[in-house]
mmCIF file of C-alpha atoms in Angstrom:
data_model
loop_
_atom_site.group_PDB
_atom_site.id
_atom_site.type_symbol
_atom_site.label_atom_id
_atom_site.label_comp_id
_atom_site.label_asym_id
_atom_site.label_seq_id
_atom_site.Cartn_x
_atom_site.Cartn_y
_atom_site.Cartn_z
ATOM 1 C CA MET A 13 115.586 97.608 100.805
ATOM 2 C CA LEU A 14 117.120 99.415 97.739
ATOM 3 C CA GLN A 15 118.728 98.159 94.513
ATOM 4 C CA VAL A 16 120.651 100.725 92.740
ATOM 5 C CA ARG A 17 120.979 100.768 89.058
ATOM 6 C CA ASP A 18 122.212 104.162 88.649
ATOM 7 C CA PRO A 19 124.075 106.659 90.855
ATOM 8 C CA GLY A 20 121.128 109.048 90.271
ATOM 9 C CA PHE A 21 118.837 106.974 92.303
ATOM 10 C CA LEU A 22 120.554 108.215 95.330
ATOM 11 C CA ASP A 23 119.810 111.695 94.584
ATOM 12 C CA LEU A 24 116.060 110.688 95.176
ATOM 13 C CA LEU A 25 116.394 108.885 98.492
ATOM 14 C CA GLY A 26 119.695 109.677 99.799
ATOM 15 C CA LEU A 27 122.278 107.139 101.161
ATOM 16 C CA SER A 28 120.091 105.734 104.087
ATOM 17 C CA PRO A 29 116.324 106.033 103.299
ATOM 18 C CA LYS A 30 113.955 104.300 105.772
ATOM 19 C CA ILE A 31 110.692 102.486 104.669
ATOM 20 C CA VAL A 32 108.165 102.910 107.543
ATOM 21 C CA GLU A 33 105.466 100.348 108.147
ATOM 22 C CA PHE A 34 102.553 102.578 108.859
ATOM 23 C CA VAL A 35 99.526 100.509 109.179
ATOM 24 C CA LYS A 36 98.308 96.991 108.534
ATOM 25 C CA THR A 37 95.148 96.693 106.421
ATOM 26 C CA ASP A 38 93.885 95.159 103.273
ATOM 27 C CA ALA A 39 95.228 97.799 100.778
ATOM 28 C CA HIS A 40 95.252 97.271 97.076
ATOM 29 C CA GLU A 41 94.694 100.097 94.945
ATOM 30 C CA GLY A 42 94.362 104.107 94.949
ATOM 31 C CA ALA A 43 96.613 105.705 97.366
ATOM 32 C CA VAL A 44 94.940 109.082 96.719
ATOM 33 C CA TRP A 45 95.785 111.989 99.215
ATOM 34 C CA TYR A 46 92.879 114.196 100.329
ATOM 35 C CA PRO A 47 94.829 117.073 101.737
ATOM 36 C CA ASP A 48 91.717 118.886 103.049
ATOM 37 C CA GLN A 49 91.642 116.091 105.896
ATOM 38 C CA ASN A 50 95.047 114.728 105.559
ATOM 39 C CA GLU A 51 93.541 111.348 104.653
ATOM 40 C CA LEU A 52 94.682 108.733 102.069
ATOM 41 C CA TYR A 53 91.838 106.906 99.974
ATOM 42 C CA PHE A 54 92.328 103.295 98.848
ATOM 43 C CA SER A 55 90.429 100.066 97.859
ATOM 44 C CA SER A 56 90.937 96.736 99.303
ATOM 45 C CA ASN A 57 91.737 93.531 97.585
ATOM 46 C CA ARG A 58 88.782 91.829 96.075
ATOM 47 C CA ILE A 59 86.612 89.882 98.300
ATOM 48 C CA ALA A 60 85.058 86.707 96.835
ATOM 49 C CA LEU A 61 81.191 86.303 97.887
ATOM 50 C CA ALA A 62 79.341 83.009 98.362
ATOM 51 C CA ASN A 63 77.137 83.796 95.533
ATOM 52 C CA GLY A 64 80.045 83.794 93.065
ATOM 53 C CA GLY A 65 80.282 87.335 92.839
ATOM 54 C CA SER A 66 82.926 90.056 94.394
ATOM 55 C CA ARG A 67 83.141 93.150 96.205
ATOM 56 C CA ALA A 68 85.871 95.477 97.572
ATOM 57 C CA ASP A 69 86.180 97.880 100.051
ATOM 58 C CA LEU A 70 86.638 101.731 99.702
ATOM 59 C CA LYS A 71 88.696 102.732 102.529
ATOM 60 C CA LYS A 72 90.617 105.877 104.103
ATOM 61 C CA VAL A 73 93.431 106.229 106.521
ATOM 62 C CA ASN A 74 94.149 109.350 108.640
ATOM 63 C CA LEU A 75 97.761 110.076 107.980
ATOM 64 C CA LYS A 76 98.369 111.559 111.409
ATOM 65 C CA THR A 77 96.678 108.742 113.658
ATOM 66 C CA GLY A 78 96.582 105.887 111.553
ATOM 67 C CA GLY A 79 92.908 105.256 111.974
ATOM 68 C CA VAL A 80 91.317 103.468 109.136
ATOM 69 C CA THR A 81 87.650 103.854 108.087
ATOM 70 C CA VAL A 82 85.769 101.635 105.799
ATOM 71 C CA LEU A 83 83.446 103.684 103.784
ATOM 72 C CA SER A 84 79.818 102.496 102.843
ATOM 73 C CA ALA A 85 79.561 100.854 99.332
ATOM 74 C CA ALA A 86 76.723 98.775 97.523
ATOM 75 C CA PRO A 87 77.352 95.139 97.778
ATOM 76 C CA THR A 88 78.542 94.639 94.310
ATOM 77 C CA ASP A 89 80.711 97.585 94.171
ATOM 78 C CA VAL A 90 84.470 96.490 93.197
ATOM 79 C CA PRO A 91 86.580 99.740 93.385
ATOM 80 C CA ASN A 92 89.945 99.847 91.979
ATOM 81 C CA GLY A 93 91.982 102.892 91.144
ATOM 82 C CA MET A 94 90.880 106.381 91.937
ATOM 83 C CA VAL A 95 92.043 110.079 91.487
ATOM 84 C CA LEU A 96 90.914 113.458 92.979
ATOM 85 C CA ASP A 97 89.403 115.697 90.262
ATOM 86 C CA ASN A 98 90.241 119.388 90.129
ATOM 87 C CA ASN A 99 87.309 120.164 92.499
ATOM 88 C CA GLY A 100 88.409 117.764 95.151
ATOM 89 C CA ASP A 101 85.649 115.092 94.441
ATOM 90 C CA LEU A 102 86.858 111.500 94.326
ATOM 91 C CA LEU A 103 86.600 109.592 91.032
ATOM 92 C CA VAL A 104 86.385 105.893 91.540
ATOM 93 C CA CYS A 105 87.043 103.232 88.950
ATOM 94 C CA GLN A 106 84.240 100.610 89.632
ATOM 95 C CA GLN A 107 84.970 97.335 87.796
ATOM 96 C CA GLY A 108 81.363 96.010 87.604
ATOM 97 C CA SER A 109 79.683 92.801 88.112
ATOM 98 C CA LYS A 110 77.858 90.005 86.449
ATOM 99 C CA THR A 111 74.702 92.242 86.225
ATOM 100 C CA GLN A 112 76.276 95.679 85.709
ATOM 101 C CA GLY A 113 79.037 97.026 83.647
ATOM 102 C CA GLY A 114 82.109 98.703 85.104
ATOM 103 C CA PHE A 115 81.665 102.752 85.420
ATOM 104 C CA ILE A 116 83.628 105.956 86.717
ATOM 105 C CA GLN A 117 81.988 106.824 89.923
ATOM 106 C CA ARG A 118 82.317 110.615 91.454
ATOM 107 C CA VAL A 119 82.228 110.745 95.242
ATOM 108 C CA ASN A 120 81.654 114.146 97.032
ATOM 109 C CA LEU A 121 83.873 113.744 99.956
ATOM 110 C CA LYS A 122 82.298 116.438 101.982
ATOM 111 C CA THR A 123 78.716 115.227 101.525
ATOM 112 C CA GLY A 124 79.231 111.543 100.607
ATOM 113 C CA LYS A 125 77.089 112.049 97.546
ATOM 114 C CA LYS A 126 77.739 109.402 94.653
ATOM 115 C CA SER A 127 77.017 109.740 91.011
ATOM 116 C CA VAL A 128 77.984 107.936 87.900
ATOM 117 C CA VAL A 129 80.182 110.020 85.497
ATOM 118 C CA ALA A 130 80.171 107.544 82.571
ATOM 119 C CA ASP A 131 79.483 103.824 82.107
ATOM 120 C CA ASN A 132 79.515 103.312 78.368
ATOM 121 C CA TRP A 133 81.089 104.013 75.143
ATOM 122 C CA PHE A 134 78.500 104.617 72.289
ATOM 123 C CA GLY A 135 76.170 102.480 74.305
ATOM 124 C CA VAL A 136 78.765 99.582 74.981
ATOM 125 C CA PRO A 137 79.465 99.066 78.632
ATOM 126 C CA PHE A 138 82.793 99.351 79.965
ATOM 127 C CA ASN A 139 84.697 96.316 80.821
ATOM 128 C CA SER A 140 86.499 96.977 84.169
ATOM 129 C CA PRO A 141 87.896 100.378 84.520
ATOM 130 C CA ASN A 142 91.176 100.185 86.558
ATOM 131 C CA ASP A 143 92.789 103.496 86.967
ATOM 132 C CA ALA A 144 92.333 107.123 86.208
ATOM 133 C CA VAL A 145 93.956 110.549 85.879
ATOM 134 C CA VAL A 146 92.703 114.040 85.451
ATOM 135 C CA ARG A 147 94.415 116.628 83.293
ATOM 136 C CA SER A 148 94.441 120.437 84.011
ATOM 137 C CA ASP A 149 91.537 120.854 81.685
ATOM 138 C CA GLY A 150 89.205 118.595 83.639
ATOM 139 C CA SER A 151 89.270 115.704 81.208
ATOM 140 C CA ILE A 152 89.321 112.506 82.992
ATOM 141 C CA TRP A 153 91.434 109.505 81.423
ATOM 142 C CA PHE A 154 91.036 105.879 82.488
ATOM 143 C CA THR A 155 92.125 102.360 81.399
ATOM 144 C CA ASP A 156 89.625 99.674 80.942
ATOM 145 C CA PRO A 157 91.085 96.345 80.832
ATOM 146 C CA SER A 158 89.062 92.958 81.144
ATOM 147 C CA TYR A 159 90.292 91.764 84.405
ATOM 148 C CA GLY A 160 86.894 91.457 85.980
ATOM 149 C CA SER A 161 86.012 88.948 83.356
ATOM 150 C CA VAL A 162 89.156 87.203 83.645
ATOM 151 C CA GLN A 163 88.690 86.904 87.507
ATOM 152 C CA GLY A 164 85.249 85.738 87.212
ATOM 153 C CA PHE A 165 82.995 88.417 88.759
ATOM 154 C CA ARG A 166 82.241 90.397 85.448
ATOM 155 C CA SER A 167 80.540 89.168 82.314
ATOM 156 C CA ALA A 168 82.500 88.655 79.081
ATOM 157 C CA PRO A 169 83.755 91.909 77.368
ATOM 158 C CA LYS A 170 81.878 93.661 74.738
ATOM 159 C CA VAL A 171 84.671 95.865 73.579
ATOM 160 C CA ASN A 172 88.382 95.636 73.360
ATOM 161 C CA ASN A 173 90.586 96.889 76.107
ATOM 162 C CA GLN A 174 90.967 100.614 75.654
ATOM 163 C CA VAL A 175 92.122 103.909 77.336
ATOM 164 C CA TYR A 176 89.421 106.442 77.279
ATOM 165 C CA ARG A 177 88.943 110.109 77.881
ATOM 166 C CA ILE A 178 85.978 111.794 79.477
ATOM 167 C CA SER A 179 85.648 115.395 78.253
ATOM 168 C CA PRO A 180 84.481 118.030 80.779
ATOM 169 C CA SER A 181 81.094 118.042 79.089
ATOM 170 C CA GLY A 182 80.826 114.245 79.444
ATOM 171 C CA VAL A 183 81.854 113.103 75.840
ATOM 172 C CA VAL A 184 83.517 109.682 76.139
ATOM 173 C CA ASP A 185 86.191 109.016 73.327
ATOM 174 C CA ALA A 186 88.507 105.923 73.060
ATOM 175 C CA ILE A 187 91.880 107.414 72.808
ATOM 176 C CA ALA A 188 94.318 104.377 72.458
ATOM 177 C CA ASP A 189 94.014 100.667 71.972
ATOM 178 C CA GLY A 190 96.387 97.763 71.011
ATOM 179 C CA PHE A 191 97.090 96.873 74.705
ATOM 180 C CA THR A 192 96.534 93.456 76.086
ATOM 181 C CA GLN A 193 95.426 94.819 79.518
ATOM 182 C CA PRO A 194 95.889 98.554 80.221
ATOM 183 C CA ASN A 195 96.462 99.202 83.647
ATOM 184 C CA GLY A 196 98.034 102.120 85.235
ATOM 185 C CA LEU A 197 98.368 105.742 83.508
ATOM 186 C CA ALA A 198 99.967 108.996 84.166
ATOM 187 C CA PHE A 199 100.962 112.423 82.632
ATOM 188 C CA SER A 200 104.198 113.746 82.289
ATOM 189 C CA HIS A 201 104.765 116.940 84.513
ATOM 190 C CA ASP A 202 104.091 119.204 81.596
ATOM 191 C CA GLU A 203 101.084 117.122 80.366
ATOM 192 C CA LYS A 204 102.786 116.501 76.889
ATOM 193 C CA ARG A 205 103.075 112.761 77.275
ATOM 194 C CA LEU A 206 100.930 110.025 78.562
ATOM 195 C CA TYR A 207 102.556 106.757 80.119
ATOM 196 C CA VAL A 208 100.347 103.546 80.102
ATOM 197 C CA THR A 209 101.274 100.405 81.593
ATOM 198 C CA ASP A 210 100.199 96.834 80.115
ATOM 199 C CA THR A 211 99.762 93.967 82.519
ATOM 200 C CA GLY A 212 98.858 91.453 79.782
ATOM 201 C CA PHE A 213 101.608 89.086 81.153
ATOM 202 C CA ALA A 214 99.460 88.506 84.388
ATOM 203 C CA LEU A 215 96.773 86.279 83.304
ATOM 204 C CA GLY A 216 94.828 86.143 86.769
ATOM 205 C CA GLN A 217 94.531 83.602 89.327
ATOM 206 C CA GLY A 218 98.452 83.783 89.789
ATOM 207 C CA SER A 219 99.139 82.467 86.258
ATOM 208 C CA PHE A 220 101.424 84.404 83.873
ATOM 209 C CA ASP A 221 102.112 84.033 80.158
ATOM 210 C CA VAL A 222 106.051 85.275 79.278
ATOM 211 C CA THR A 223 104.952 86.089 75.605
ATOM 212 C CA ARG A 224 102.632 88.718 76.703
ATOM 213 C CA PRO A 225 103.521 92.319 77.551
ATOM 214 C CA HIS A 226 104.757 93.569 80.958
ATOM 215 C CA SER A 227 105.633 97.070 79.625
ATOM 216 C CA ILE A 228 105.015 100.661 79.720
ATOM 217 C CA THR A 229 104.244 102.773 76.576
ATOM 218 C CA VAL A 230 104.389 106.449 76.319
ATOM 219 C CA PHE A 231 102.557 108.780 73.802
ATOM 220 C CA ASP A 232 102.892 112.487 72.866
ATOM 221 C CA ILE A 233 99.842 114.465 73.592
ATOM 222 C CA GLY A 234 99.037 117.066 70.981
ATOM 223 C CA ALA A 235 97.225 120.548 71.270
ATOM 224 C CA ASP A 236 94.104 118.942 70.270
ATOM 225 C CA GLY A 237 94.349 116.335 73.321
ATOM 226 C CA LEU A 238 95.061 113.334 70.668
ATOM 227 C CA LEU A 239 97.814 110.874 71.111
ATOM 228 C CA SER A 240 100.567 110.223 68.812
ATOM 229 C CA ASN A 241 104.219 108.825 68.444
ATOM 230 C CA ARG A 242 103.201 105.682 70.382
ATOM 231 C CA ARG A 243 106.716 103.991 71.645
ATOM 232 C CA LEU A 244 107.987 101.591 74.348
ATOM 233 C CA PHE A 245 109.256 103.441 77.366
ATOM 234 C CA ALA A 246 110.347 100.306 79.075
ATOM 235 C CA SER A 247 109.750 96.665 79.491
ATOM 236 C CA VAL A 248 109.689 95.793 83.129
ATOM 237 C CA GLY A 249 111.952 92.991 84.512
ATOM 238 C CA VAL A 250 112.767 91.508 87.988
ATOM 239 C CA TYR A 251 115.849 92.857 89.782
ATOM 240 C CA ASP A 252 116.970 89.499 91.068
ATOM 241 C CA GLY A 253 115.234 87.206 88.451
ATOM 242 C CA SER A 254 113.855 84.982 91.200
ATOM 243 C CA SER A 255 110.291 84.789 90.091
ATOM 244 C CA VAL A 256 108.413 84.872 86.747
ATOM 245 C CA GLY A 257 105.464 86.398 88.584
ATOM 246 C CA LEU A 258 107.194 89.614 89.464
ATOM 247 C CA GLY A 259 108.058 92.769 87.629
ATOM 248 C CA ILE A 260 104.356 93.392 86.664
ATOM 249 C CA PRO A 261 103.974 97.208 85.922
ATOM 250 C CA ASP A 262 100.797 98.306 87.790
ATOM 251 C CA GLY A 263 100.345 101.832 89.181
ATOM 252 C CA ILE A 264 102.537 104.591 87.687
ATOM 253 C CA LYS A 265 103.349 108.100 88.695
ATOM 254 C CA VAL A 266 105.725 111.158 87.584
ATOM 255 C CA ASP A 267 107.568 113.789 89.660
ATOM 256 C CA THR A 268 108.762 117.136 88.704
ATOM 257 C CA MET A 269 112.028 115.849 87.409
ATOM 258 C CA GLU A 270 110.116 113.588 85.134
ATOM 259 C CA ARG A 271 111.269 110.603 86.948
ATOM 260 C CA VAL A 272 108.816 107.585 86.461
ATOM 261 C CA TYR A 273 107.878 105.427 89.416
ATOM 262 C CA VAL A 274 106.232 101.972 88.704
ATOM 263 C CA ALA A 275 104.757 99.683 91.079
ATOM 264 C CA THR A 276 105.900 96.111 90.043
ATOM 265 C CA VAL A 277 104.831 93.865 92.900
ATOM 266 C CA ASP A 278 108.618 93.339 93.962
ATOM 267 C CA GLY A 279 108.303 97.160 94.915
ATOM 268 C CA VAL A 280 108.515 100.484 93.127
ATOM 269 C CA GLN A 281 110.935 100.770 90.257
ATOM 270 C CA VAL A 282 112.175 104.164 89.140
ATOM 271 C CA PHE A 283 113.245 105.226 85.720
ATOM 272 C CA ALA A 284 114.718 108.300 84.186
ATOM 273 C CA GLN A 285 112.704 110.403 81.730
ATOM 274 C CA SER A 286 114.806 108.521 78.913
ATOM 275 C CA GLY A 287 113.404 105.075 80.238
ATOM 276 C CA LYS A 288 116.710 104.108 81.868
ATOM 277 C CA PRO A 289 116.303 102.188 85.113
ATOM 278 C CA LEU A 290 117.499 103.990 88.212
ATOM 279 C CA GLY A 291 116.835 101.709 90.908
ATOM 280 C CA LEU A 292 114.355 99.612 93.042
ATOM 281 C CA ILE A 293 112.516 100.640 96.452
ATOM 282 C CA ARG A 294 112.103 96.978 97.477
ATOM 283 C CA GLN A 295 108.638 96.503 99.080
ATOM 284 C CA SER A 296 106.940 93.109 98.352
ATOM 285 C CA GLY A 297 103.200 93.102 96.849
ATOM 286 C CA VAL A 298 103.043 96.710 95.857
ATOM 287 C CA ALA A 299 100.353 97.521 93.285
ATOM 288 C CA ASN A 300 99.955 101.176 93.526
ATOM 289 C CA MET A 301 101.483 104.237 95.437
ATOM 290 C CA GLY A 302 100.598 107.752 95.822
ATOM 291 C CA PHE A 303 102.358 111.129 97.083
ATOM 292 C CA ALA A 304 101.183 112.964 100.055
ATOM 293 C CA GLY A 305 102.397 115.709 102.514
ATOM 294 C CA LYS A 306 102.694 119.327 102.137
ATOM 295 C CA GLY A 307 105.678 118.936 99.824
ATOM 296 C CA LEU A 308 104.378 115.871 98.176
ATOM 297 C CA ASP A 309 107.447 114.289 99.203
ATOM 298 C CA THR A 310 106.160 111.113 101.058
ATOM 299 C CA MET A 311 105.450 108.066 99.014
ATOM 300 C CA TYR A 312 102.870 105.780 100.469
ATOM 301 C CA MET A 313 102.873 102.176 99.060
ATOM 302 C CA LEU A 314 99.855 99.822 99.038
ATOM 303 C CA ASN A 315 101.483 96.135 99.444
ATOM 304 C CA GLY A 316 98.167 94.091 99.890
ATOM 305 C CA THR A 317 98.270 93.660 103.393
ATOM 306 C CA GLY A 318 99.295 97.056 104.547
ATOM 307 C CA ILE A 319 100.597 100.480 103.860
ATOM 308 C CA SER A 320 104.193 101.709 104.228
ATOM 309 C CA TYR A 321 105.796 105.037 103.384
ATOM 310 C CA VAL A 322 109.365 106.506 102.428
ATOM 311 C CA LYS A 323 110.577 109.990 102.558
ATOM 312 C CA LEU A 324 111.681 111.267 99.050
ATOM 313 C CA LYS A 325 113.604 114.324 97.869
ATOM 314 C CA MET A 326 111.372 115.219 94.915
ATOM 315 C CA LYS A 327 107.947 116.384 94.618
ATOM 316 C CA ALA A 328 105.149 114.665 92.810
ATOM 317 C CA SER A 329 103.883 115.869 89.301
ATOM 318 C CA GLY A 330 100.748 118.033 88.680
ATOM 319 C CA LEU A 331 97.705 119.887 90.366
ATOM 320 C CA LYS A 332 96.867 120.378 93.783
ATOM 321 C CA TYR A 333 94.156 117.594 93.642
ATOM 322 C CA ALA A 334 94.376 115.647 90.526
ATOM 323 C CA SER A 335 98.260 114.830 90.835
ATOM 324 C CA MET A 336 97.611 112.561 93.781
ATOM 325 C CA SER A 337 96.281 109.641 91.850
#
C-alpha cells in the first residue's frame, strides 16, 4: 500500500494509514469537493459511441451517503478535469468533438445553468482542455493537449499544445508552450510557482514512447502573472519498474507544506518542495485526486473503476473553493 523513499513520508501518513474503498463507479478525472453540499464532482472515462464519437458523464457523489448522481449533459460532451472558481461555480474542461472545439464551461451548481467561459485563442479553437486551476485573483489557468485528436473523437489540432490563462475580464493568453502533452497543473501554496505535468510519454490507446516526457515542470510566477525560470521539477518513474506504461504524471496537487502530490497510474507519488521523492501511495489506475473535508485532510483518489480515500496529516493548498481542484 505504501512505498517509502524518505522518512518524511511517514509524517504525512503515519505508520499505519488505511486506504478505504469508498464507492464503485466509473471515475476518471475531477475529484472536486463542493463543501456546501459535501459532494465530490468528477467525470467518467470516455465512452465510445456507435457513430465514432465519444462522450463522458459528469457525476457527483455524496461523501456522507456514497450515493452517485449522473448529471445531465449534451450527447457530445466529453468532460475531463474541473475546478471550483472563487464564487463556487464549477469550471469544466470540455474536450470537444469532431464538430465542436474544446472549451471551458461554467456550471452554476445551485441553478444548473451552464455557459461557455472561453472556446478559442485569437479565433483558433482549443484542442482538448484537460485540467484547470483558479488563482486568487480570479484568473483561470488550464492545459490544452491534443488527446481528443489522438483518441479519435476530436479533429486535428489547429494550434500547438499550450497552457492558457483566462483573465477575470475574459481575455485568453497563452502563457506556456514547449510541452508534448500538458496535462495537470497546480499552484504552490503561495501562488509563486506553477507546476505542470507532461504526459507525452502516453501516446493513447495503451501505447507508449519512452523517448517522450513523463515529467513535471515548474515555473516561477511574476508579479505581472507571467511565467519565468522554467525548470524540471521531477521526471516520474515507476517504483517497482514492472511496467513501462506506469509512472505517467497526470493530476497534481500541492499542500500547505509545499509537498507535491502526483497521480501516476500506479498510485499517488509525493515529492518534497525540492523535487525529492518521498513515497508512493499505491492505488492502481489513479488519474487524479482531490482533497475534501473540513480540514482538507482527506484525499480522494479516482482509479477508473471507483473512488477510494486516505486520511492525511496535512491540509491542501489554496482557497476555500479553488484549491479543491
